[in-house]
Amino acid sequence: MSNSDEITWQILAHQHCSYKLKLDTRSQNFCRNEYNLTGLCNRQSCPLANSRYATVRSDPATGTMCLYLKTPERNHLPSKWWERVQLPANYEKALAVIDEKLLYWPNEKFFVHKCKQRLTRLTQVAIRERRIAKEEERLGEKIVPRLASKVRRREETRERKAESAAKVERAIERELIERLRSGAYGDRPLNVEEGVWRKVLKGLERAEKGEEVEFEEEEEEEGEREVEVEYVSDMEESEAEEMEDFDDWLGGESADEDTEVSGEGEGSEEDSDEEESDDSEEGAKKAAAGIKRKRPAPQAKPRKGPKLEIEYEMEQPAREALLA
């Protein structure tokens, strides 16, 4: 190592370096220089503070592995600092080329080991990329990379917490809906979300519409019942019975009068009164007997609408004329 390399490292390590990456959680700093062999920021791995350096990189255009060598003889030519040696596609031959190119380097063991390690890792990444590309071509869609175990556990924990929170929210929503339906909050609840309130109102409206439909169906059934046609008499049963009793009474009275006229002739007023009382008693008995002999008529269904009462009266002069 030359003195210039040491001065360069002191400046980069203690003053400023654009490639240095400091993390608060780690004591070790990292290097973002694309030619860094290990990715760590230290004296041995720094590509700027070492005039003799070697690393392995993949060509961005073709994807082939290349060995980059830096020697002190080209320090005065910054555009030609790095010598690029293309490594063969065969992994074993590529390792042999690394051993051959780094055979006489001062720090041979460190660079040979790290270059072989980096070549192995890049080869594995290339194989995995080709396999993923073939799988995507076969499926016709992009494959989502698998998450690390730490990230996966974190996501599972978040999902579990979100599910538990959603269950609690659903339970609260159901409880609020039950309270709203029971009328615990009155007509205008103030401590309920507007969406929940609207949902409850929609449910109540549906229930009311269902009741209205049932009421309309009942009205339609009643209307159909009213439309049914029935044939009944124009006089009610009680009126018909009264008319029959009156006819029987008139018939019995006329027969008795005929017998009285033929047998006895004219009688006194007292005899006529007694006869009238006897005739009335006999007529009542005959009417009762007629009612017993007559089969009771079936009761008609009461008609809707106002009822009409009919009363029959006999005038006294007409009755006396009949008796005379």
Short mmCIF file of N, CA and C in Angstrom, two decimals, residues 201-283:
data_model
loop_
_atom_site.label_atom_id
_atom_site.label_comp_id
_atom_site.label_asym_id
_atom_site.label_seq_id
_atom_site.Cartn_x
_atom_site.Cartn_y
_atom_site.Cartn_z
N LEU A 201 -82.53 2.83 8.64
CA LEU A 201 -83.73 3.43 8.06
C LEU A 201 -84.22 2.63 6.85
N LYS A 202 -83.27 2.18 6.02
CA LYS A 202 -83.67 1.38 4.87
C LYS A 202 -84.34 0.08 5.31
N GLY A 203 -83.76 -0.55 6.36
CA GLY A 203 -84.38 -1.77 6.87
C GLY A 203 -85.78 -1.53 7.39
N LEU A 204 -85.96 -0.41 8.14
CA LEU A 204 -87.29 -0.10 8.65
C LEU A 204 -88.27 0.20 7.51
N GLU A 205 -87.80 0.91 6.48
CA GLU A 205 -88.67 1.19 5.34
C GLU A 205 -89.11 -0.09 4.64
N ARG A 206 -88.15 -1.04 4.50
CA ARG A 206 -88.53 -2.32 3.89
C ARG A 206 -89.58 -3.04 4.72
N ALA A 207 -89.38 -3.01 6.07
CA ALA A 207 -90.36 -3.67 6.94
C ALA A 207 -91.74 -3.02 6.81
N GLU A 208 -91.77 -1.66 6.78
CA GLU A 208 -93.05 -0.97 6.62
C GLU A 208 -93.70 -1.29 5.27
N LYS A 209 -92.88 -1.36 4.22
CA LYS A 209 -93.44 -1.71 2.92
C LYS A 209 -94.03 -3.11 2.94
N GLY A 210 -93.36 -4.04 3.64
CA GLY A 210 -93.90 -5.39 3.76
C GLY A 210 -95.24 -5.41 4.47
N GLU A 211 -95.36 -4.59 5.57
CA GLU A 211 -96.65 -4.52 6.27
C GLU A 211 -97.73 -3.91 5.39
N GLU A 212 -97.37 -2.87 4.61
CA GLU A 212 -98.36 -2.26 3.71
C GLU A 212 -98.83 -3.26 2.66
N VAL A 213 -97.89 -4.06 2.15
CA VAL A 213 -98.29 -5.06 1.15
C VAL A 213 -99.24 -6.08 1.76
N GLU A 214 -98.95 -6.52 3.01
CA GLU A 214 -99.85 -7.46 3.67
C GLU A 214 -101.23 -6.84 3.89
N PHE A 215 -101.27 -5.56 4.32
CA PHE A 215 -102.56 -4.89 4.55
C PHE A 215 -103.35 -4.78 3.24
N GLU A 216 -102.65 -4.44 2.14
CA GLU A 216 -103.33 -4.35 0.85
C GLU A 216 -103.88 -5.71 0.42
N GLU A 217 -103.11 -6.77 0.67
CA GLU A 217 -103.60 -8.10 0.32
C GLU A 217 -104.86 -8.45 1.11
N GLU A 218 -104.86 -8.11 2.42
CA GLU A 218 -106.05 -8.36 3.22
C GLU A 218 -107.26 -7.59 2.69
N GLU A 219 -107.04 -6.31 2.31
CA GLU A 219 -108.14 -5.52 1.76
C GLU A 219 -108.66 -6.13 0.46
N GLU A 220 -107.74 -6.62 -0.37
CA GLU A 220 -108.18 -7.25 -1.62
C GLU A 220 -109.01 -8.50 -1.34
N GLU A 221 -108.59 -9.29 -0.33
CA GLU A 221 -109.37 -10.48 0.01
C GLU A 221 -110.77 -10.09 0.49
N GLU A 222 -110.86 -9.04 1.33
CA GLU A 222 -112.16 -8.59 1.80
C GLU A 222 -113.03 -8.10 0.64
N GLY A 223 -112.40 -7.39 -0.32
CA GLY A 223 -113.16 -6.93 -1.48
C GLY A 223 -113.69 -8.10 -2.30
N GLU A 224 -112.85 -9.15 -2.44
CA GLU A 224 -113.31 -10.32 -3.17
C GLU A 224 -114.48 -10.98 -2.45
N ARG A 225 -114.40 -11.02 -1.11
CA ARG A 225 -115.50 -11.60 -0.36
C ARG A 225 -116.79 -10.78 -0.55
N GLU A 226 -116.70 -9.46 -0.58
CA GLU A 226 -117.88 -8.62 -0.75
C GLU A 226 -118.50 -8.80 -2.13
N VAL A 227 -117.70 -9.15 -3.11
CA VAL A 227 -118.22 -9.30 -4.46
C VAL A 227 -119.05 -10.57 -4.61
N GLU A 228 -118.93 -11.55 -3.69
CA GLU A 228 -119.68 -12.79 -3.79
C GLU A 228 -121.19 -12.50 -3.82
N VAL A 229 -121.90 -13.23 -4.72
CA VAL A 229 -123.34 -13.01 -4.93
C VAL A 229 -124.12 -14.02 -4.12
N GLU A 230 -125.14 -13.56 -3.39
CA GLU A 230 -126.04 -14.42 -2.62
C GLU A 230 -127.48 -14.02 -2.93
N TYR A 231 -128.35 -15.02 -3.01
CA TYR A 231 -129.76 -14.79 -3.28
C TYR A 231 -130.54 -15.01 -1.98
N VAL A 232 -131.21 -13.97 -1.46
CA VAL A 232 -131.95 -14.04 -0.20
C VAL A 232 -133.31 -13.38 -0.40
N SER A 233 -134.20 -13.62 0.56
CA SER A 233 -135.53 -13.03 0.49
C SER A 233 -135.47 -11.54 0.83
N ASP A 234 -136.50 -10.81 0.34
CA ASP A 234 -136.52 -9.38 0.62
C ASP A 234 -137.03 -9.07 2.01
N MET A 235 -137.58 -10.11 2.73
CA MET A 235 -138.02 -9.92 4.10
C MET A 235 -137.17 -10.78 5.01
N GLU A 236 -136.93 -10.26 6.17
CA GLU A 236 -136.14 -11.01 7.12
C GLU A 236 -136.98 -12.09 7.75
N GLU A 237 -136.28 -13.00 8.47
CA GLU A 237 -136.97 -14.15 9.06
C GLU A 237 -138.01 -13.72 10.08
N SER A 238 -137.66 -12.74 10.90
CA SER A 238 -138.62 -12.29 11.93
C SER A 238 -139.87 -11.69 11.29
N GLU A 239 -139.69 -10.93 10.20
CA GLU A 239 -140.84 -10.35 9.52
C GLU A 239 -141.72 -11.42 8.91
N ALA A 240 -141.07 -12.46 8.31
CA ALA A 240 -141.86 -13.55 7.71
C ALA A 240 -142.66 -14.28 8.77
N GLU A 241 -142.06 -14.52 9.95
CA GLU A 241 -142.79 -15.19 11.02
C GLU A 241 -143.97 -14.35 11.50
N GLU A 242 -143.80 -13.04 11.60
CA GLU A 242 -144.90 -12.18 12.03
C GLU A 242 -146.06 -12.22 11.04
N MET A 243 -145.70 -12.23 9.73
CA MET A 243 -146.76 -12.29 8.73
C MET A 243 -147.51 -13.62 8.79
N GLU A 244 -146.78 -14.73 9.02
CA GLU A 244 -147.45 -16.03 9.12
C GLU A 244 -148.37 -16.06 10.34
N ASP A 245 -147.89 -15.53 11.46
CA ASP A 245 -148.74 -15.50 12.66
C ASP A 245 -150.01 -14.67 12.42
N PHE A 246 -149.85 -13.57 11.73
CA PHE A 246 -151.01 -12.72 11.45
C PHE A 246 -152.01 -13.42 10.55
N ASP A 247 -151.49 -14.17 9.54
CA ASP A 247 -152.40 -14.91 8.65
C ASP A 247 -153.14 -16.00 9.40
N ASP A 248 -152.41 -16.70 10.27
CA ASP A 248 -153.06 -17.76 11.05
C ASP A 248 -154.14 -17.17 11.96
N TRP A 249 -153.83 -16.06 12.54
CA TRP A 249 -154.80 -15.43 13.46
C TRP A 249 -156.07 -15.01 12.72
N LEU A 250 -155.86 -14.43 11.50
CA LEU A 250 -157.02 -14.03 10.72
C LEU A 250 -157.85 -15.24 10.30
N GLY A 251 -157.22 -16.32 9.89
CA GLY A 251 -157.93 -17.53 9.45
C GLY A 251 -158.74 -18.14 10.57
N GLY A 252 -158.20 -18.25 11.76
CA GLY A 252 -158.91 -18.84 12.90
C GLY A 252 -160.08 -17.98 13.32
N GLU A 253 -159.93 -16.69 13.28
CA GLU A 253 -160.99 -15.78 13.71
C GLU A 253 -162.19 -15.84 12.78
N SER A 254 -161.97 -15.93 11.46
CA SER A 254 -163.08 -15.97 10.51
C SER A 254 -163.90 -17.24 10.66
N ALA A 255 -163.19 -18.38 10.91
CA ALA A 255 -163.92 -19.65 11.08
C ALA A 255 -164.83 -19.61 12.30
N ASP A 256 -164.35 -19.08 13.41
CA ASP A 256 -165.16 -19.00 14.62
C ASP A 256 -166.38 -18.09 14.43
N GLU A 257 -166.18 -17.00 13.69
CA GLU A 257 -167.28 -16.07 13.46
C GLU A 257 -168.40 -16.72 12.66
N ASP A 258 -168.02 -17.57 11.67
CA ASP A 258 -169.05 -18.24 10.86
C ASP A 258 -169.90 -19.17 11.71
N THR A 259 -169.24 -19.89 12.61
CA THR A 259 -169.99 -20.83 13.47
C THR A 259 -170.91 -20.09 14.42
N GLU A 260 -170.45 -18.96 14.93
CA GLU A 260 -171.27 -18.19 15.86
C GLU A 260 -172.52 -17.65 15.16
N VAL A 261 -172.37 -17.16 13.91
CA VAL A 261 -173.52 -16.59 13.19
C VAL A 261 -174.57 -17.65 12.89
N SER A 262 -174.14 -18.83 12.45
CA SER A 262 -175.08 -19.90 12.09
C SER A 262 -175.77 -20.51 13.31
N GLY A 263 -175.09 -20.63 14.43
CA GLY A 263 -175.62 -21.34 15.62
C GLY A 263 -176.49 -20.47 16.50
N GLU A 264 -176.05 -19.33 16.87
CA GLU A 264 -176.70 -18.58 17.94
C GLU A 264 -177.34 -17.29 17.45
N GLY A 265 -176.83 -16.70 16.34
CA GLY A 265 -177.38 -15.43 15.89
C GLY A 265 -176.73 -14.31 16.63
N GLU A 266 -177.60 -13.33 16.85
CA GLU A 266 -177.07 -12.15 17.51
C GLU A 266 -176.97 -12.40 19.00
N GLY A 267 -175.95 -11.94 19.62
CA GLY A 267 -175.77 -12.06 21.07
C GLY A 267 -175.54 -10.70 21.68
N SER A 268 -175.46 -10.76 22.95
CA SER A 268 -175.20 -9.52 23.68
C SER A 268 -173.75 -9.10 23.53
N GLU A 269 -173.52 -7.89 23.99
CA GLU A 269 -172.14 -7.37 23.87
C GLU A 269 -171.19 -8.13 24.78
N GLU A 270 -171.69 -8.59 25.94
CA GLU A 270 -170.81 -9.32 26.84
C GLU A 270 -170.42 -10.65 26.24
N ASP A 271 -171.44 -11.32 25.58
CA ASP A 271 -171.10 -12.60 24.96
C ASP A 271 -170.09 -12.42 23.84
N SER A 272 -170.27 -11.32 23.09
CA SER A 272 -169.31 -11.09 21.99
C SER A 272 -167.90 -10.85 22.50
N ASP A 273 -167.81 -10.15 23.64
CA ASP A 273 -166.46 -9.93 24.21
C ASP A 273 -165.83 -11.23 24.66
N GLU A 274 -166.67 -12.08 25.29
CA GLU A 274 -166.12 -13.37 25.72
C GLU A 274 -165.69 -14.20 24.52
N GLU A 275 -166.53 -14.15 23.47
CA GLU A 275 -166.17 -14.92 22.28
C GLU A 275 -164.88 -14.40 21.66
N GLU A 276 -164.75 -13.09 21.68
CA GLU A 276 -163.52 -12.53 21.10
C GLU A 276 -162.29 -12.98 21.87
N SER A 277 -162.44 -13.00 23.21
CA SER A 277 -161.29 -13.45 24.01
C SER A 277 -160.99 -14.91 23.75
N ASP A 278 -162.09 -15.73 23.60
CA ASP A 278 -161.86 -17.14 23.32
C ASP A 278 -161.21 -17.33 21.96
N ASP A 279 -161.72 -16.54 20.98
CA ASP A 279 -161.13 -16.66 19.64
C ASP A 279 -159.66 -16.27 19.63
N SER A 280 -159.35 -15.23 20.37
CA SER A 280 -157.94 -14.80 20.40
C SER A 280 -157.05 -15.86 21.03
N GLU A 281 -157.57 -16.52 22.08
CA GLU A 281 -156.78 -17.58 22.71
C GLU A 281 -156.58 -18.75 21.75
N GLU A 282 -157.65 -19.12 21.05
CA GLU A 282 -157.52 -20.22 20.10
C GLU A 282 -156.56 -19.87 18.96
N GLY A 283 -156.65 -18.62 18.48
CA GLY A 283 -155.73 -18.21 17.40
C GLY A 283 -154.28 -18.24 17.83
#
